[in-house]
mmCIF file of C-alpha atoms in Angstrom:
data_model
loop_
_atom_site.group_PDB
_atom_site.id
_atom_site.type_symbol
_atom_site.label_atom_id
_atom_site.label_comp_id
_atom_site.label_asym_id
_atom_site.label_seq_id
_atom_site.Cartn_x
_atom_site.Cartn_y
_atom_site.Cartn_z
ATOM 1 C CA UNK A 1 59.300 134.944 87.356
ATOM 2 C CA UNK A 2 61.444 136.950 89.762
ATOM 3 C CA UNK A 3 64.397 135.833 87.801
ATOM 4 C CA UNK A 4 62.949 137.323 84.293
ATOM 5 C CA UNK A 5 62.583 140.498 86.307
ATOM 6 C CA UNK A 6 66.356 140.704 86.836
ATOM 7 C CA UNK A 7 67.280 140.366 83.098
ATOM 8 C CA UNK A 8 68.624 143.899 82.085
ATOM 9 C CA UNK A 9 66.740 145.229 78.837
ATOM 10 C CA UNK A 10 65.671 148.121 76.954
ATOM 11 C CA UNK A 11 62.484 146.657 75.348
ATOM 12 C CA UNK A 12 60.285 143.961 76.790
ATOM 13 C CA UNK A 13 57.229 142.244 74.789
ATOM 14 C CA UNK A 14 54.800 139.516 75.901
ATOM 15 C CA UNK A 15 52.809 137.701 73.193
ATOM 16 C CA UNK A 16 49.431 135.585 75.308
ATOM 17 C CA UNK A 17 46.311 134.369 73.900
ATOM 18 C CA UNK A 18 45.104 134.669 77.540
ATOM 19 C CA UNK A 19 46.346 137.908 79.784
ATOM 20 C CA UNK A 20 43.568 137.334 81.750
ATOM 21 C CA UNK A 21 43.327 133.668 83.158
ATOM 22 C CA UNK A 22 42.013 133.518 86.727
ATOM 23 C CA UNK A 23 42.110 136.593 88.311
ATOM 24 C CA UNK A 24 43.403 140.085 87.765
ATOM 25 C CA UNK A 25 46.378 139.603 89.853
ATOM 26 C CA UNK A 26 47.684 137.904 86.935
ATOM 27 C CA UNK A 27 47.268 140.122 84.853
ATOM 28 C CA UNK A 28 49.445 142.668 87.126
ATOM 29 C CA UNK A 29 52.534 140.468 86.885
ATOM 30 C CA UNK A 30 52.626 140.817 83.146
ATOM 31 C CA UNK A 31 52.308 144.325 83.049
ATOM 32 C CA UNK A 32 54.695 144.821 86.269
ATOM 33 C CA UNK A 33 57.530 142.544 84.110
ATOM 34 C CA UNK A 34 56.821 144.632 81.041
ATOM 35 C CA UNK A 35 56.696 148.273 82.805
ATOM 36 C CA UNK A 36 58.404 147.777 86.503
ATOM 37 C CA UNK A 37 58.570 151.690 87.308
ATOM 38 C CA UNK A 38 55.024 152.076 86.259
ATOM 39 C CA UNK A 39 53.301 149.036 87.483
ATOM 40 C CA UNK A 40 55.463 148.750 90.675
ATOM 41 C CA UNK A 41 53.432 148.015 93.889
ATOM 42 C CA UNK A 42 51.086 144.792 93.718
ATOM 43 C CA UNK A 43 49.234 146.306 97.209
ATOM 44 C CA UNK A 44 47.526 149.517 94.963
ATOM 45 C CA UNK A 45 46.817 147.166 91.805
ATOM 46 C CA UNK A 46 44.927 144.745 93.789
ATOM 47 C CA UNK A 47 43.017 147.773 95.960
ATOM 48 C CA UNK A 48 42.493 149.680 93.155
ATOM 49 C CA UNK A 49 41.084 146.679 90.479
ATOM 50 C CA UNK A 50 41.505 143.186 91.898
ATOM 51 C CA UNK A 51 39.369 143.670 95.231
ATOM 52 C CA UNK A 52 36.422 145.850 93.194
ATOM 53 C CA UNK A 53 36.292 143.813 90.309
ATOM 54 C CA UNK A 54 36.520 140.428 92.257
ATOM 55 C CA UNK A 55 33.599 142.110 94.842
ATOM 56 C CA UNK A 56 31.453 143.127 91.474
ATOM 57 C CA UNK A 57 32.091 139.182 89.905
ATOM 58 C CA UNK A 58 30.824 137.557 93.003
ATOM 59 C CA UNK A 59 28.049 140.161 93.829
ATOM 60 C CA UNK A 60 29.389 141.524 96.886
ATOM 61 C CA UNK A 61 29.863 144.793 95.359
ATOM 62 C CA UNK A 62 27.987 147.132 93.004
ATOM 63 C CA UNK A 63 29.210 147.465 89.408
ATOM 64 C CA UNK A 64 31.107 150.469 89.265
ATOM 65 C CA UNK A 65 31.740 151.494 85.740
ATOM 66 C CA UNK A 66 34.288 154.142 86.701
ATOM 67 C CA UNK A 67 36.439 151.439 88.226
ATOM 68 C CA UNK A 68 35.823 149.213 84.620
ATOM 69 C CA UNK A 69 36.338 152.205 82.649
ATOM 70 C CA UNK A 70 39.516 153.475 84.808
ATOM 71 C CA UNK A 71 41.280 149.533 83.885
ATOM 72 C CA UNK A 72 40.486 149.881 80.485
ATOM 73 C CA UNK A 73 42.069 153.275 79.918
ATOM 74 C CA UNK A 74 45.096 152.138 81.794
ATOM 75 C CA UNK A 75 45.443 148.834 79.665
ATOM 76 C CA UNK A 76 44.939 150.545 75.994
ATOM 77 C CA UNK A 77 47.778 151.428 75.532
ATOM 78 C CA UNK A 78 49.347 147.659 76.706
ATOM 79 C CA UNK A 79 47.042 145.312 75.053
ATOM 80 C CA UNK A 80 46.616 144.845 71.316
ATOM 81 C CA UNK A 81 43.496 142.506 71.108
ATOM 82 C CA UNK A 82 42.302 140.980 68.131
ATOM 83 C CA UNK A 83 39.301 138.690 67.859
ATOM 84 C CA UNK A 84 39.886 135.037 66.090
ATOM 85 C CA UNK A 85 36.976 136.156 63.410
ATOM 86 C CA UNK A 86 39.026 139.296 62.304
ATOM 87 C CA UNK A 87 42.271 137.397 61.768
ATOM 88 C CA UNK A 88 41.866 133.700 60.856
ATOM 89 C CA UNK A 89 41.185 134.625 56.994
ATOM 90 C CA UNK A 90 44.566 135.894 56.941
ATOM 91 C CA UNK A 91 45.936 133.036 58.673
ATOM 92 C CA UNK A 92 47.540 129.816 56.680
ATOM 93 C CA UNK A 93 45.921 126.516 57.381
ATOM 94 C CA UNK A 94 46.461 124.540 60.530
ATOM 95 C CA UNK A 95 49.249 121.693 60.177
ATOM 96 C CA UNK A 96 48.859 118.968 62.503
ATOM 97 C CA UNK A 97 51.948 116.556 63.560
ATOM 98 C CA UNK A 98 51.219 113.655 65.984
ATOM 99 C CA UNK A 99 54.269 111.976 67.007
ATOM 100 C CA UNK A 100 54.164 109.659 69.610
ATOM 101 C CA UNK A 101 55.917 109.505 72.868
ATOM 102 C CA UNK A 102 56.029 106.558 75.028
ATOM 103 C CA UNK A 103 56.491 106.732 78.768
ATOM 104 C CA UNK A 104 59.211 105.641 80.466
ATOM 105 C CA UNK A 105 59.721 103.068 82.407
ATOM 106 C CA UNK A 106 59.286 105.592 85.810
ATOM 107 C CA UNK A 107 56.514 107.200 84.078
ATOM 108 C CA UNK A 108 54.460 103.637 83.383
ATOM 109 C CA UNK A 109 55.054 102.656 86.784
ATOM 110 C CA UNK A 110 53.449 105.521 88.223
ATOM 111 C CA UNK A 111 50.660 105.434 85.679
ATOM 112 C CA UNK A 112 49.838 101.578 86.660
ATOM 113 C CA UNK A 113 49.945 102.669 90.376
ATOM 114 C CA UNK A 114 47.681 105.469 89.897
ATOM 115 C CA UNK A 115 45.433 103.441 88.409
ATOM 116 C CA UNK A 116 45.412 100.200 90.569
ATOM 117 C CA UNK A 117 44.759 102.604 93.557
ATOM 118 C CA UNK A 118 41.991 101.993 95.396
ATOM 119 C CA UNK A 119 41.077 105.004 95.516
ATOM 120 C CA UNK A 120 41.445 106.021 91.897
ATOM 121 C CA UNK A 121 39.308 102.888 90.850
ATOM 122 C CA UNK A 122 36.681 104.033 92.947
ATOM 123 C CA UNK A 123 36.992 107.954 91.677
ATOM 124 C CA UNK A 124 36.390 106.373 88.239
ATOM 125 C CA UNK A 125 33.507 103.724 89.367
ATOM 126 C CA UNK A 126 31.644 106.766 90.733
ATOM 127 C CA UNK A 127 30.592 108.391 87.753
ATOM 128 C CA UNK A 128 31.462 111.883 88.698
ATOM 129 C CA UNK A 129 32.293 114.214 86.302
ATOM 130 C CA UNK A 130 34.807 116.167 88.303
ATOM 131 C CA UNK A 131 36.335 113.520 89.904
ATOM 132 C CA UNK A 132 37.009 111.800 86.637
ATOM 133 C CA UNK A 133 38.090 114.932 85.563
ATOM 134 C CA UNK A 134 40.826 114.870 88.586
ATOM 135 C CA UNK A 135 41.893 111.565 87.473
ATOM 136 C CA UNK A 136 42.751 112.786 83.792
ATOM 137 C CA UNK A 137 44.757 115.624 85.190
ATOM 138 C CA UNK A 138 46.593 113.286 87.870
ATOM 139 C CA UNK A 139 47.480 111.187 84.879
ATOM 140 C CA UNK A 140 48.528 114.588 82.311
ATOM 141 C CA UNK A 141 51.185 115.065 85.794
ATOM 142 C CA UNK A 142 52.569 111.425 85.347
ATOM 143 C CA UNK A 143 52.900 111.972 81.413
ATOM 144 C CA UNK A 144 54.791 115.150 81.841
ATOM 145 C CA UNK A 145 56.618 113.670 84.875
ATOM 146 C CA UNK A 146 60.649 115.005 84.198
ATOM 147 C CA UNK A 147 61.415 110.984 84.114
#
């Protein structure tokens, strides 16, 4: 990220489905890569919307609308949303390609020892949902191991 910052350029664009993933933090390093001089110190963004916002999310603040209404001005002019019922007439039809990958050889060894583990086998022999859930990840890391 620090690196993209360093590229020398008149124009920048971003193009995300999701500006606003986990937290508003986030959503300052977009708009500090796009606009540097103007979104420049991390410390004010995070006083001025992260901490309020976060506070009004988990209840530990009141919802102030002039702090909602203060973001929203200052992201107009960055943001160009458009809702997936507006656009998907206008949209061609989905095309779907499967192609198959096979591990490797590092990447099936670390998938079998994943799964023999112990610990693993009982994750899965539980029944929890989020520790299942864990498991799938772990095993989405070994697929997209470098290997």
């Amino acid at each position: 990220w620090q690196t993209l910052l360093n590229f020398n350029s008149k124009r920048r664009l971003l193009l995300t489905g999701t500006p606003l993933q986990n937290n508003l933090m986030e959503l300052w390093s977009l708009l500090h890569f796009l606009m540097p001089h103007i979104f420049e110190s991390h410390k004010e963004f995070k006083d001025w919307f992260s901490n309020p916002v976060t506070g009004m999310i988990e209840g530990t603040e009141t919802v102030n609308q002039q702090v909602i209404e203060r973001l929203h001005q200052i992201l107009r002019p960055f943001l160009l949303r458009r809702l997936k019922k507006d656009v998907e007439k206008s949209l061609p039809g989905k095309v779907e390609h499967v192609v198959p990958c096979p591990l490797s050889k590092r990447q099936r060894e670390l998938y079998e020892d994943f799964m023999a583990s112990t610990q693993t086998r009982g994750t899965l022999a539980s029944g929890s949902v989020l520790g299942i859930m864990n498991v799938l990840m772990q095993l989405r890391k070994v697929c997209n191991h470098p290997d």
